[in-house]
Amino acid sequence: MVGPSRFMNLLSCFELGIIDALRETPGMTAAQLGEAAGVKPDAVEQLLHLLVKENFVAHDEASGGYTLAALDGIAEADLQRVLAFMNLIKVTTLRQLFYLTESVRTGTVVGLKEIYGFDGDLYGAVGEHRDLRESWSTLMDVVTARIDPWFFDNIDIPSGAQVLDLAGNTGLGAINTYKRKASPGLRVTTFDLPEKEAECLENFRTHGVAEHCSFIGGDAFTEIPRGFDAVLIKHFLNMFDRDEVFTILHGVNKALDVGGRVHILVPVYTENLKDSYTVDYYPTFFLGCATGQGGPQKVSTYRRWLEECGFAVTETITQDPADLPPDVIPVQAVVSAEKVA
Amino acid sequence: MVGPSRFMNLLSCFELGIIDALRETPGMTAAQLGEAAGVKPDAVEQLLHLLVKENFVAHDEASGGYTLAALDGIAEADLQRVLAFMNLIKVTTLRQLFYLTESVRTGTVVGLKEIYGFDGDLYGAVGEHRDLRESWSTLMDVVTARIDPWFFDNIDIPSGAQVLDLAGNTGLGAINTYKRKASPGLRVTTFDLPEKEAECLENFRTHGVAEHCSFIGGDAFTEIPRGFDAVLIKHFLNMFDRDEVFTILHGVNKALDVGGRVHILVPVYTENLKDSYTVDYYPTFFLGCATGQGGPQKVSTYRRWLEECGFAVTETITQDPADLPPDVIPVQAVVSAEKVA
């Protein structure tokens, strides 16, 4: 019940600069912190109660001074990653979740409509609303930097392969694929809605891969281009319900020759739900804040779905929650499969 | 970090009727629950993951059926109390907390301005906005029914006393005081803003106490009426910062004769912050959602403040968190004091 208040109490202490002030000058009192942050000392005292309770901050009753406790030992990079995610939750989730029940009933993101007057999903809304975009892209940079190397380390792209990056947006996935898997004859094609073409081709030029990368405009729900040896589907299937996932996977299957490969990268629920926080956040994020449908699945579900769509799973690699920093919410998996006759 | 999403995930399962459906018909599948709730089975499955993780609900993989687990054993009255509080948090807190930092900076409830276009505090806003009022008054009925008897059991009102109920709103406190403490000559006077008078007097008549209760219009920050043996201050001091609390207590002290009593009822932070959830919720509730200032204090703080304002504390009684149901967020205390020469 106290989840929303605990969340914003902690984040607000960062937003007000109270934590930075204590890092610079340990032992500041509520009066001094209030002056530094431009707020009443009474409010500083109120907000720091929770942080004292949680041992994030220590309070010396005699002097009235506060010092960083558990928050003192956190590396800057770890802190920035946590704060980027907390900001994402604040901006894209906190208010929107008020409308969760209505979003589930309608299969649309009612919060975006009510708060921003926006009809559509979060990925469309970030194009029009700067606060959403800044919060979203800051986090995506953090996530991509961590996940992309892991993804490419765990998939096999044969020398000279023709690769399709499905729903590849403006080409970053294709560029990374080429750079990390370069081989003579390797060609990577971004497949996404036609309006992405200009920016995508510009990105290929900027990154010096225009010779090896190309763009095809189209819709993954209608028809997927043929002539590729491998299809990458990164962070896409989890945005849709089962029927939509099946439409996409059937389409990919139809487009590939027997023996053709598909590699999917998805956030997943661990088989034992108790093992990770993915399930604490992602159902409501997708249903109430992002797409009004979808959400991660267990790896076993994605395996079954791939098999039901004409594939044989060749490999699944799931992150071990124990290897992740404790603040990382989504556990990711790569599932690779081959079209069977 | 996942506090807001966990909160709304659970509440939404109740709002959608999924929990009621499972209580009536254990073993329903996601498809059946989706039909009952009017939502896609995919969304039911996503929302129930967290409840399975937390053992609120059990899931049988073989049949696909869900049954209530921990949620099965909860008495109806307990469940209604929890849901009333969750609804209050959703309606008065969840979206408003987005603006917590700005509220703290300005000392105003920015969320009420942004979401409702309302300038003022929550207690004013409930008068104009039905959704806030319904959520608020439902909870207040639950809280009052639990706290008022406890308060009156723990204060001593001498026979025939003249009692002032400070900030007594529309008379409910005076009515309860008279009914629970009736004695020959006992007279209880509600003191609040003049615009409350008509409704207050009407309430006295309806409850048959018009002979023993009266109303005085005024402002607790300006001048408090004289001629009373005891002043009750219920759920009021916690709405203000220290300076404002001192203005009120100095005023009460000035209005009383030596030996006159004051009895305050306040939610409090336990002396050891780890002992209760009051501190997890109330700083942000008052700062970001209710008044833009204030918040509970420790009993030791209220004792010290009373002494600094010319009182000797005669008794303090604090609820033991161990005696409260585990969902009860505020721990309450009664502090009684006597004006000293």
mmCIF file of C-alpha atoms in Angstrom, chain B residues 167-282:
data_model
loop_
_atom_site.group_PDB
_atom_site.id
_atom_site.type_symbol
_atom_site.label_atom_id
_atom_site.label_comp_id
_atom_site.label_asym_id
_atom_site.label_seq_id
_atom_site.Cartn_x
_atom_site.Cartn_y
_atom_site.Cartn_z
ATOM 1 C CA ALA B 167 -11.338 22.716 14.534
ATOM 2 C CA GLY B 168 -14.393 20.580 15.209
ATOM 3 C CA ASN B 169 -15.734 20.876 11.656
ATOM 4 C CA THR B 170 -19.492 20.257 11.543
ATOM 5 C CA GLY B 171 -19.920 18.910 15.050
ATOM 6 C CA LEU B 172 -19.323 15.172 14.896
ATOM 7 C CA GLY B 173 -16.580 15.378 17.517
ATOM 8 C CA ALA B 174 -18.793 17.394 19.859
ATOM 9 C CA ILE B 175 -21.662 14.960 19.408
ATOM 10 C CA ASN B 176 -19.397 11.990 20.151
ATOM 11 C CA THR B 177 -17.903 13.779 23.141
ATOM 12 C CA TYR B 178 -21.322 14.451 24.615
ATOM 13 C CA LYS B 179 -22.619 10.939 23.941
ATOM 14 C CA ARG B 180 -19.566 9.168 25.330
ATOM 15 C CA LYS B 181 -18.837 11.473 28.244
ATOM 16 C CA ALA B 182 -22.325 12.706 29.210
ATOM 17 C CA SER B 183 -22.603 14.127 32.731
ATOM 18 C CA PRO B 184 -24.859 16.717 34.369
ATOM 19 C CA GLY B 185 -23.820 20.115 33.087
ATOM 20 C CA LEU B 186 -21.399 18.837 30.416
ATOM 21 C CA ARG B 187 -21.348 21.270 27.518
ATOM 22 C CA VAL B 188 -19.382 20.773 24.297
ATOM 23 C CA THR B 189 -18.683 23.606 21.876
ATOM 24 C CA THR B 190 -17.496 23.155 18.308
ATOM 25 C CA PHE B 191 -15.007 25.832 17.265
ATOM 26 C CA ASP B 192 -14.395 26.187 13.543
ATOM 27 C CA LEU B 193 -14.729 28.606 10.636
ATOM 28 C CA PRO B 194 -18.049 30.507 10.719
ATOM 29 C CA GLU B 195 -19.304 28.908 7.500
ATOM 30 C CA LYS B 196 -19.596 25.560 9.297
ATOM 31 C CA GLU B 197 -22.176 26.868 11.791
ATOM 32 C CA ALA B 198 -25.456 26.077 10.031
ATOM 33 C CA GLU B 199 -24.551 22.482 9.180
ATOM 34 C CA CYS B 200 -23.088 21.965 12.636
ATOM 35 C CA LEU B 201 -26.208 23.165 14.457
ATOM 36 C CA GLU B 202 -28.326 21.011 12.162
ATOM 37 C CA ASN B 203 -26.200 18.023 13.110
ATOM 38 C CA PHE B 204 -26.660 18.791 16.816
ATOM 39 C CA ARG B 205 -30.440 18.815 16.328
ATOM 40 C CA THR B 206 -30.435 15.608 14.281
ATOM 41 C CA HIS B 207 -28.472 13.821 16.990
ATOM 42 C CA GLY B 208 -30.640 15.249 19.807
ATOM 43 C CA VAL B 209 -27.781 17.074 21.557
ATOM 44 C CA ALA B 210 -28.733 20.676 20.693
ATOM 45 C CA GLU B 211 -29.312 21.441 24.370
ATOM 46 C CA HIS B 212 -25.776 20.417 25.324
ATOM 47 C CA CYS B 213 -23.730 21.472 22.310
ATOM 48 C CA SER B 214 -23.054 24.817 20.697
ATOM 49 C CA PHE B 215 -20.957 26.422 17.976
ATOM 50 C CA ILE B 216 -18.486 29.314 17.975
ATOM 51 C CA GLY B 217 -17.153 30.634 14.676
ATOM 52 C CA GLY B 218 -13.552 31.740 14.452
ATOM 53 C CA ASP B 219 -10.010 30.908 13.369
ATOM 54 C CA ALA B 220 -7.684 28.792 15.503
ATOM 55 C CA PHE B 221 -4.720 30.859 14.305
ATOM 56 C CA THR B 222 -6.216 34.161 15.472
ATOM 57 C CA GLU B 223 -7.939 33.783 18.815
ATOM 58 C CA ILE B 224 -9.295 30.822 20.705
ATOM 59 C CA PRO B 225 -12.406 31.333 22.843
ATOM 60 C CA ARG B 226 -12.032 31.493 26.632
ATOM 61 C CA GLY B 227 -14.080 29.995 29.424
ATOM 62 C CA PHE B 228 -13.420 26.316 28.799
ATOM 63 C CA ASP B 229 -12.036 23.641 31.116
ATOM 64 C CA ALA B 230 -10.709 21.400 28.369
ATOM 65 C CA VAL B 231 -9.796 21.753 24.700
ATOM 66 C CA LEU B 232 -9.807 18.784 22.306
ATOM 67 C CA ILE B 233 -7.555 18.987 19.219
ATOM 68 C CA LYS B 234 -8.218 15.933 17.080
ATOM 69 C CA HIS B 235 -6.393 15.206 13.808
ATOM 70 C CA PHE B 236 -5.408 18.814 13.334
ATOM 71 C CA LEU B 237 -1.910 19.614 14.602
ATOM 72 C CA ASN B 238 -0.380 17.088 12.215
ATOM 73 C CA MET B 239 -1.527 19.221 9.300
ATOM 74 C CA PHE B 240 0.938 21.992 10.120
ATOM 75 C CA ASP B 241 4.627 22.791 10.434
ATOM 76 C CA ARG B 242 6.179 23.593 13.804
ATOM 77 C CA ASP B 243 5.595 27.364 13.728
ATOM 78 C CA GLU B 244 1.900 26.946 13.016
ATOM 79 C CA VAL B 245 1.554 24.272 15.717
ATOM 80 C CA PHE B 246 3.147 26.703 18.175
ATOM 81 C CA THR B 247 0.732 29.467 17.183
ATOM 82 C CA ILE B 248 -2.186 27.142 17.929
ATOM 83 C CA LEU B 249 -0.784 25.799 21.210
ATOM 84 C CA HIS B 250 0.150 29.289 22.450
ATOM 85 C CA GLY B 251 -3.384 30.389 21.611
ATOM 86 C CA VAL B 252 -4.912 27.483 23.511
ATOM 87 C CA ASN B 253 -2.644 28.181 26.452
ATOM 88 C CA LYS B 254 -3.694 31.832 26.503
ATOM 89 C CA ALA B 255 -7.387 30.892 26.384
ATOM 90 C CA LEU B 256 -7.231 28.420 29.301
ATOM 91 C CA ASP B 257 -7.011 29.114 33.027
ATOM 92 C CA VAL B 258 -4.134 27.528 34.927
ATOM 93 C CA GLY B 259 -5.054 23.878 35.396
ATOM 94 C CA GLY B 260 -7.076 23.819 32.178
ATOM 95 C CA ARG B 261 -6.570 20.731 30.027
ATOM 96 C CA VAL B 262 -5.761 20.057 26.405
ATOM 97 C CA HIS B 263 -6.135 16.607 24.814
ATOM 98 C CA ILE B 264 -4.554 16.094 21.403
ATOM 99 C CA LEU B 265 -5.164 13.153 19.086
ATOM 100 C CA VAL B 266 -2.524 12.779 16.395
ATOM 101 C CA PRO B 267 -1.021 10.157 14.096
ATOM 102 C CA VAL B 268 2.568 9.751 15.240
ATOM 103 C CA TYR B 269 5.883 8.332 14.154
ATOM 104 C CA THR B 270 7.000 5.731 16.660
ATOM 105 C CA GLU B 271 10.152 6.679 18.580
ATOM 106 C CA ASN B 272 11.980 3.912 16.759
ATOM 107 C CA LEU B 273 11.108 4.686 13.148
ATOM 108 C CA LYS B 274 11.378 1.022 12.184
ATOM 109 C CA ASP B 275 8.316 0.081 14.213
ATOM 110 C CA SER B 276 5.500 1.309 11.995
ATOM 111 C CA TYR B 277 4.421 2.294 8.501
ATOM 112 C CA THR B 278 3.320 5.802 9.498
ATOM 113 C CA VAL B 279 6.623 7.141 8.213
ATOM 114 C CA ASP B 280 6.333 5.266 4.926
ATOM 115 C CA TYR B 281 3.194 7.131 3.959
ATOM 116 C CA TYR B 282 2.486 10.317 5.874
#
